[in-house]
Amino acid sequence: MIALGAIRARPESDPVRAAAGWTSLAAVAQEETLIVPFEPRFADGVAAVCRDLGWPSYADASVAARGCAAPGVRAFVAVADGTVIGFAQVLSDGVVQAYLSLVGVLESWRRQGVARRLVIAAFEASGARRLDLLTDDAFEFYRSFEFKEKSGFRIYPR
C-alpha cells in the first residue's frame, strides 16, 4: 500500500484539439454529470455504489448517510440522469490536513473524469492545503495529480 500526499489538480488541456473544436467523450460525460455536495437524499445511491464495488463499509444507506455527513467530512456525489454514479469522502481539519478516505465510481462511468472531479470538489471544500490517501490499485489515477509519493500504513489499534 502506498500513501500519496499533497495532490493537486494538474491542467490537462490540449490547445491544439481545443482550437480544432474536438470534443472528447469525457467532456460530454462531464456536461451530463453533476458533482454536488452530499445530502441525505443521496445515501441510497452512495450505498448502491458501494454494494456494486464490493465495499461493505457503506453498503447500508443509514451508515452511508451518517458517515458522509459526519463532523469534519466533506462528501460529494456524482449524479447522472438522477442516479448516483460515484462519490468521494474527505476528512479534514479545515486548515492543513485532509485525507481522502473513499472515492468510488461505477465501472461504466470510469475513465470519463468523474473521479477526478469528485476528488477536486471534495478537496477544495475541505479548506486544507494537502490531501493524503492510501491506495492498493489506483496508482495511475493518483499519479495524474501533482503529488509526493510516500510510504504508509493502515493500522488497526485495539
Coordinates of N, CA and C in Angstrom, one line a residue:
M1 N 0.9 -1.2 0.0 CA 0.0 0.0 0.0 C 0.9 1.2 0.0
I2 N 0.6 2.2 -0.8 CA 1.4 3.4 -0.9 C 0.5 4.6 -0.5
A3 N 1.1 5.5 0.2 CA 0.4 6.8 0.5 C 0.9 7.8 -0.4
L4 N -0.1 8.6 -1.0 CA 0.3 9.7 -1.8 C -0.2 10.9 -1.1
G5 N 0.7 11.9 -1.0 CA 0.3 13.1 -0.3 C 0.3 14.4 -1.2
A6 N -0.4 15.4 -0.8 CA -0.4 16.7 -1.4 C -0.8 16.7 -2.8
I7 N -1.8 16.0 -3.2 CA -2.2 16.0 -4.6 C -3.0 17.3 -4.9
R8 N -2.8 17.8 -6.1 CA -3.5 19.0 -6.6 C -3.8 18.7 -8.1
A9 N -4.8 19.3 -8.6 CA -5.2 19.1 -10.0 C -4.1 19.6 -10.9
R10 N -3.8 18.8 -11.9 CA -2.9 19.3 -12.9 C -3.6 19.5 -14.2
P11 N -3.5 20.7 -14.8 CA -4.3 21.0 -16.0 C -4.0 20.0 -17.1
E12 N -5.1 19.5 -17.7 CA -4.9 18.6 -18.8 C -5.6 19.0 -20.1
S13 N -5.3 20.2 -20.5 CA -6.0 20.7 -21.7 C -5.0 20.5 -22.9
D14 N -5.6 20.4 -24.0 CA -4.8 20.2 -25.3 C -5.2 21.4 -26.2
P15 N -4.5 22.5 -26.2 CA -4.9 23.6 -27.0 C -5.1 23.3 -28.5
V16 N -4.3 22.4 -29.0 CA -4.5 22.1 -30.5 C -5.8 21.4 -30.7
R17 N -6.2 20.5 -29.9 CA -7.5 19.8 -30.1 C -8.6 20.8 -29.8
A18 N -8.5 21.6 -28.7 CA -9.5 22.6 -28.4 C -9.7 23.6 -29.5
A19 N -8.6 24.1 -30.1 CA -8.7 25.0 -31.3 C -9.4 24.4 -32.5
A20 N -9.2 23.1 -32.6 CA -9.9 22.3 -33.7 C -11.3 22.0 -33.4
G21 N -11.8 22.3 -32.2 CA -13.2 22.0 -31.9 C -13.5 20.6 -31.5
W22 N -12.5 19.8 -31.1 CA -12.7 18.5 -30.7 C -13.4 18.4 -29.4
T23 N -14.3 17.5 -29.3 CA -15.0 17.2 -28.0 C -14.8 15.8 -27.7
S24 N -14.2 15.5 -26.5 CA -14.0 14.1 -26.1 C -15.2 13.6 -25.5
L25 N -15.3 12.2 -25.4 CA -16.4 11.6 -24.8 C -16.4 12.0 -23.3
A26 N -15.3 12.1 -22.7 CA -15.2 12.6 -21.3 C -15.8 13.9 -21.1
A27 N -15.6 14.8 -22.1 CA -16.2 16.2 -21.9 C -17.7 16.1 -22.0
V28 N -18.2 15.3 -22.9 CA -19.6 15.1 -23.0 C -20.2 14.5 -21.7
A29 N -19.5 13.5 -21.1 CA -19.9 12.9 -19.9 C -19.9 13.9 -18.7
Q30 N -18.9 14.8 -18.7 CA -18.8 15.8 -17.7 C -20.0 16.8 -17.8
E31 N -20.4 17.1 -19.0 CA -21.6 18.0 -19.1 C -22.9 17.4 -18.6
E32 N -23.0 16.0 -18.7 CA -24.2 15.3 -18.2 C -24.1 14.9 -16.8
T33 N -23.0 15.0 -16.1 CA -22.7 14.6 -14.8 C -22.6 15.8 -13.8
L34 N -23.4 15.8 -12.8 CA -23.3 16.9 -11.8 C -22.5 16.4 -10.6
I35 N -21.6 17.2 -10.1 CA -20.9 16.9 -8.9 C -21.4 17.9 -7.8
V36 N -22.1 17.3 -6.8 CA -22.8 18.1 -5.8 C -22.4 17.6 -4.4
P37 N -22.5 18.5 -3.4 CA -22.3 18.1 -2.1 C -23.3 17.0 -1.6
F38 N -22.8 16.1 -0.8 CA -23.7 15.0 -0.3 C -24.8 15.6 0.5
E39 N -26.0 15.1 0.3 CA -27.2 15.4 1.1 C -27.8 14.0 1.5
P40 N -28.5 13.9 2.6 CA -29.1 12.6 3.0 C -29.9 11.9 1.9
R41 N -30.5 12.7 1.0 CA -31.3 12.0 -0.1 C -30.4 11.2 -1.0
F42 N -29.1 11.4 -1.0 CA -28.2 10.6 -1.8 C -27.7 9.3 -1.2
A43 N -28.0 9.1 0.1 CA -27.5 8.0 0.9 C -27.8 6.6 0.2
D44 N -29.0 6.4 -0.3 CA -29.3 5.2 -1.0 C -28.4 5.0 -2.2
G45 N -28.1 6.0 -3.0 CA -27.3 6.0 -4.1 C -25.8 5.7 -3.8
V46 N -25.3 6.3 -2.7 CA -23.9 6.0 -2.3 C -23.8 4.5 -1.8
A47 N -24.8 4.1 -1.1 CA -24.8 2.7 -0.7 C -24.9 1.7 -1.9
A48 N -25.6 2.1 -2.9 CA -25.7 1.2 -4.1 C -24.4 1.2 -4.8
V49 N -23.7 2.3 -4.9 CA -22.3 2.3 -5.5 C -21.4 1.4 -4.7
C50 N -21.5 1.5 -3.4 CA -20.6 0.7 -2.5 C -20.9 -0.8 -2.7
R51 N -22.1 -1.1 -2.8 CA -22.5 -2.5 -3.0 C -22.0 -3.0 -4.3
D52 N -22.2 -2.2 -5.4 CA -21.7 -2.5 -6.7 C -20.2 -2.7 -6.7
L53 N -19.4 -1.9 -6.0 CA -18.0 -2.0 -5.9 C -17.5 -3.1 -5.0
G54 N -18.4 -3.7 -4.2 CA -18.0 -4.7 -3.2 C -17.4 -4.1 -2.0
W55 N -17.8 -2.9 -1.6 CA -17.3 -2.3 -0.4 C -18.4 -2.4 0.7
P56 N -18.3 -3.2 1.7 CA -19.3 -3.4 2.7 C -19.5 -2.3 3.7
S57 N -18.4 -1.5 3.9 CA -18.5 -0.5 5.0 C -19.7 0.5 4.8
Y58 N -19.9 1.0 3.6 CA -21.0 2.0 3.4 C -22.1 1.4 2.6
A59 N -22.2 0.0 2.5 CA -23.3 -0.6 1.7 C -24.7 -0.4 2.3
D60 N -24.7 0.0 3.5 CA -26.0 0.2 4.2 C -26.3 1.7 4.1
A61 N -27.4 2.1 3.6 CA -27.7 3.6 3.4 C -27.7 4.4 4.7
S62 N -28.1 3.8 5.8 CA -28.1 4.6 7.1 C -26.6 4.8 7.5
V63 N -25.7 3.9 7.3 CA -24.3 4.1 7.6 C -23.7 5.1 6.7
A64 N -24.0 5.0 5.4 CA -23.5 6.0 4.4 C -24.0 7.4 4.7
A65 N -25.3 7.5 5.2 CA -25.8 8.8 5.5 C -25.1 9.5 6.7
R66 N -24.8 8.7 7.7 CA -24.1 9.2 8.9 C -22.7 9.5 8.6
G67 N -22.0 8.6 7.9 CA -20.6 8.8 7.5 C -20.3 9.9 6.6
C68 N -21.2 10.1 5.6 CA -21.0 11.2 4.7 C -21.3 12.6 5.2
A69 N -22.1 12.6 6.3 CA -22.5 13.9 7.0 C -21.8 14.1 8.3
A70 N -20.9 13.3 8.7 CA -20.2 13.4 10.0 C -19.4 14.7 10.1
P71 N -19.2 15.2 11.3 CA -18.4 16.4 11.5 C -17.0 16.2 10.9
G72 N -16.5 17.2 10.2 CA -15.2 17.2 9.6 C -15.1 16.5 8.2
V73 N -16.3 16.0 7.8 CA -16.3 15.3 6.5 C -16.8 16.2 5.4
R74 N -16.2 16.1 4.3 CA -16.7 16.7 3.0 C -16.9 15.6 2.1
A75 N -18.2 15.4 1.7 CA -18.5 14.3 0.7 C -19.3 14.9 -0.4
F76 N -19.0 14.4 -1.6 CA -19.6 14.9 -2.8 C -20.1 13.6 -3.6
V77 N -21.1 13.8 -4.4 CA -21.6 12.7 -5.2 C -21.6 13.2 -6.7
A78 N -21.5 12.2 -7.5 CA -21.6 12.4 -9.0 C -23.0 11.9 -9.4
V79 N -23.8 12.7 -10.0 CA -25.2 12.3 -10.4 C -25.3 12.5 -11.9
A80 N -25.8 11.4 -12.5 CA -26.1 11.4 -13.9 C -27.5 10.9 -14.1
D81 N -28.4 11.6 -14.8 CA -29.8 11.2 -15.0 C -30.5 10.8 -13.7
G82 N -30.2 11.6 -12.7 CA -30.9 11.4 -11.4 C -30.3 10.2 -10.6
T83 N -29.3 9.6 -11.0 CA -28.7 8.4 -10.4 C -27.3 8.7 -9.9
V84 N -27.0 8.3 -8.6 CA -25.7 8.5 -8.1 C -24.8 7.5 -8.8
I85 N -23.7 8.0 -9.4 CA -22.8 7.1 -10.2 C -21.4 7.0 -9.5
G86 N -21.2 7.9 -8.5 CA -19.9 7.9 -7.8 C -20.0 8.9 -6.6
F87 N -19.0 8.8 -5.7 CA -18.9 9.7 -4.6 C -17.5 9.7 -4.1
A88 N -17.2 10.8 -3.3 CA -15.9 10.9 -2.7 C -16.1 11.5 -1.3
Q89 N -15.3 11.0 -0.4 CA -15.4 11.4 1.0 C -14.0 11.9 1.5
V90 N -13.9 13.1 2.0 CA -12.6 13.6 2.5 C -12.9 14.0 4.0
L91 N -11.9 13.6 4.9 CA -11.9 14.0 6.3 C -10.9 15.1 6.4
S92 N -11.2 16.2 7.1 CA -10.3 17.3 7.2 C -10.3 18.1 8.5
D93 N -9.2 18.7 8.8 CA -9.2 19.7 9.9 C -9.6 21.1 9.5
G94 N -9.8 21.2 8.2 CA -10.2 22.5 7.6 C -9.1 23.6 7.5
V95 N -7.9 23.2 7.8 CA -6.8 24.2 7.7 C -5.6 23.6 6.9
V96 N -5.1 22.5 7.3 CA -3.9 22.0 6.7 C -4.1 20.6 6.1
Q97 N -4.6 19.7 7.0 CA -4.7 18.2 6.7 C -6.0 17.9 6.1
A98 N -6.0 17.0 5.1 CA -7.2 16.3 4.6 C -6.8 14.9 4.2
Y99 N -7.7 14.0 4.3 CA -7.5 12.6 4.0 C -8.6 12.1 3.1
L100 N -8.3 11.6 1.9 CA -9.3 11.1 1.0 C -9.6 9.7 1.5
S101 N -10.7 9.5 2.1 CA -11.0 8.2 2.7 C -11.7 7.3 1.7
L102 N -12.5 7.8 0.9 CA -13.2 7.0 -0.1 C -13.4 7.8 -1.4
V103 N -13.2 7.1 -2.5 CA -13.7 7.6 -3.8 C -14.0 6.4 -4.6
G104 N -15.3 6.4 -5.2 CA -15.7 5.3 -6.0 C -16.6 5.7 -7.1
V105 N -16.4 5.1 -8.2 CA -17.2 5.4 -9.4 C -17.7 4.1 -10.0
L106 N -18.9 4.0 -10.4 CA -19.4 2.8 -11.1 C -18.5 2.5 -12.3
E107 N -18.3 1.2 -12.5 CA -17.4 0.8 -13.6 C -17.7 1.4 -15.0
S108 N -19.0 1.5 -15.3 CA -19.4 2.0 -16.6 C -19.1 3.5 -16.8
W109 N -18.8 4.2 -15.7 CA -18.6 5.6 -15.7 C -17.1 6.0 -15.5
R110 N -16.2 5.0 -15.4 CA -14.8 5.2 -15.2 C -14.1 5.7 -16.4
R111 N -13.0 6.4 -16.2 CA -12.2 7.0 -17.3 C -12.9 8.1 -18.1
Q112 N -13.8 8.8 -17.4 CA -14.5 9.9 -18.0 C -14.4 11.1 -17.2
G113 N -13.4 11.2 -16.2 CA -13.2 12.4 -15.4 C -14.0 12.5 -14.2
V114 N -14.9 11.5 -13.9 CA -15.8 11.7 -12.8 C -15.0 11.6 -11.5
A115 N -14.2 10.6 -11.3 CA -13.4 10.5 -10.0 C -12.5 11.8 -9.8
R116 N -11.9 12.2 -10.9 CA -11.1 13.4 -10.7 C -11.9 14.6 -10.3
R117 N -13.0 14.8 -10.9 CA -13.9 15.9 -10.4 C -14.4 15.8 -9.0
L118 N -14.7 14.6 -8.6 CA -15.1 14.3 -7.2 C -14.0 14.6 -6.2
V119 N -12.8 14.2 -6.5 CA -11.6 14.4 -5.7 C -11.4 15.9 -5.5
I120 N -11.4 16.6 -6.7 CA -11.1 18.0 -6.6 C -12.2 18.8 -5.9
A121 N -13.4 18.4 -6.1 CA -14.5 19.1 -5.4 C -14.4 18.9 -3.9
A122 N -14.2 17.7 -3.4 CA -14.1 17.4 -2.0 C -12.9 18.0 -1.4
F123 N -11.8 18.0 -2.1 CA -10.6 18.7 -1.6 C -10.8 20.2 -1.4
E124 N -11.3 20.8 -2.5 CA -11.5 22.3 -2.4 C -12.4 22.6 -1.3
A125 N -13.5 21.8 -1.0 CA -14.4 22.1 0.0 C -13.8 21.9 1.4
S126 N -12.7 21.1 1.5 CA -12.1 20.8 2.8 C -11.4 21.9 3.4
G127 N -10.9 22.9 2.7 CA -10.2 24.0 3.2 C -8.8 23.7 3.5
A128 N -8.3 22.5 3.2 CA -7.0 22.0 3.6 C -6.0 22.4 2.5
R129 N -4.7 22.3 2.8 CA -3.6 22.5 1.8 C -3.1 21.3 1.2
R130 N -3.3 20.1 1.8 CA -2.9 18.9 1.2 C -3.9 17.8 1.4
L131 N -3.8 16.8 0.6 CA -4.7 15.7 0.6 C -3.9 14.4 0.6
D132 N -4.0 13.6 1.7 CA -3.3 12.3 1.8 C -4.3 11.2 1.5
L133 N -3.7 10.1 1.1 CA -4.6 8.9 0.8 C -3.8 7.7 0.8
L134 N -4.4 6.6 0.8 CA -3.8 5.2 0.6 C -4.5 4.6 -0.6
T135 N -3.8 3.8 -1.3 CA -4.4 3.1 -2.4 C -3.7 1.7 -2.6
D136 N -4.5 0.8 -3.0 CA -3.9 -0.6 -3.3 C -3.8 -0.7 -4.8
D137 N -4.6 0.0 -5.6 CA -4.6 -0.3 -7.0 C -4.8 0.9 -8.0
A138 N -4.9 2.1 -7.5 CA -5.3 3.2 -8.4 C -4.1 4.1 -8.5
F139 N -2.9 3.6 -8.6 CA -1.6 4.4 -8.7 C -1.6 5.3 -9.9
E140 N -2.0 4.8 -11.0 CA -2.0 5.6 -12.3 C -2.9 6.8 -12.1
F141 N -4.1 6.6 -11.5 CA -5.0 7.7 -11.4 C -4.4 8.8 -10.4
Y142 N -3.9 8.4 -9.3 CA -3.4 9.4 -8.3 C -2.1 10.0 -8.8
R143 N -1.4 9.3 -9.6 CA -0.1 9.9 -10.2 C -0.5 11.0 -11.3
S144 N -1.7 11.0 -11.7 CA -2.1 12.0 -12.7 C -2.3 13.4 -12.0
F145 N -2.3 13.5 -10.7 CA -2.3 14.7 -10.0 C -0.9 15.1 -9.6
E146 N -0.7 16.4 -9.3 CA 0.6 16.8 -8.7 C 0.7 16.0 -7.3
F147 N 1.8 15.4 -7.0 CA 1.9 14.6 -5.8 C 3.3 14.4 -5.3
K148 N 3.4 13.9 -4.1 CA 4.6 13.4 -3.5 C 4.3 12.0 -3.0
E149 N 5.0 11.0 -3.5 CA 4.7 9.7 -3.1 C 5.5 9.4 -1.8
K150 N 4.7 8.7 -0.8 CA 5.3 8.4 0.5 C 4.8 7.0 0.8
S151 N 5.6 6.3 1.7 CA 5.1 5.0 2.2 C 4.1 5.3 3.3
G152 N 3.2 4.3 3.6 CA 2.2 4.5 4.6 C 1.8 3.2 5.2
F153 N 0.9 3.3 6.2 CA 0.4 2.1 6.9 C -1.1 2.3 7.1
R154 N -1.8 1.2 7.2 CA -3.2 1.2 7.7 C -3.1 0.3 8.9
I155 N -3.3 0.9 10.1 CA -3.2 0.2 11.3 C -4.6 0.0 12.0
Y156 N -4.7 -1.0 12.8 CA -6.0 -1.4 13.4 C -5.7 -1.4 15.0
P157 N -5.5 -0.3 15.6 CA -5.3 -0.3 17.1 C -6.4 -1.0 17.8
R158 N -6.1 -1.7 18.9 CA -7.1 -2.4 19.7 C -6.9 -2.0 21.1

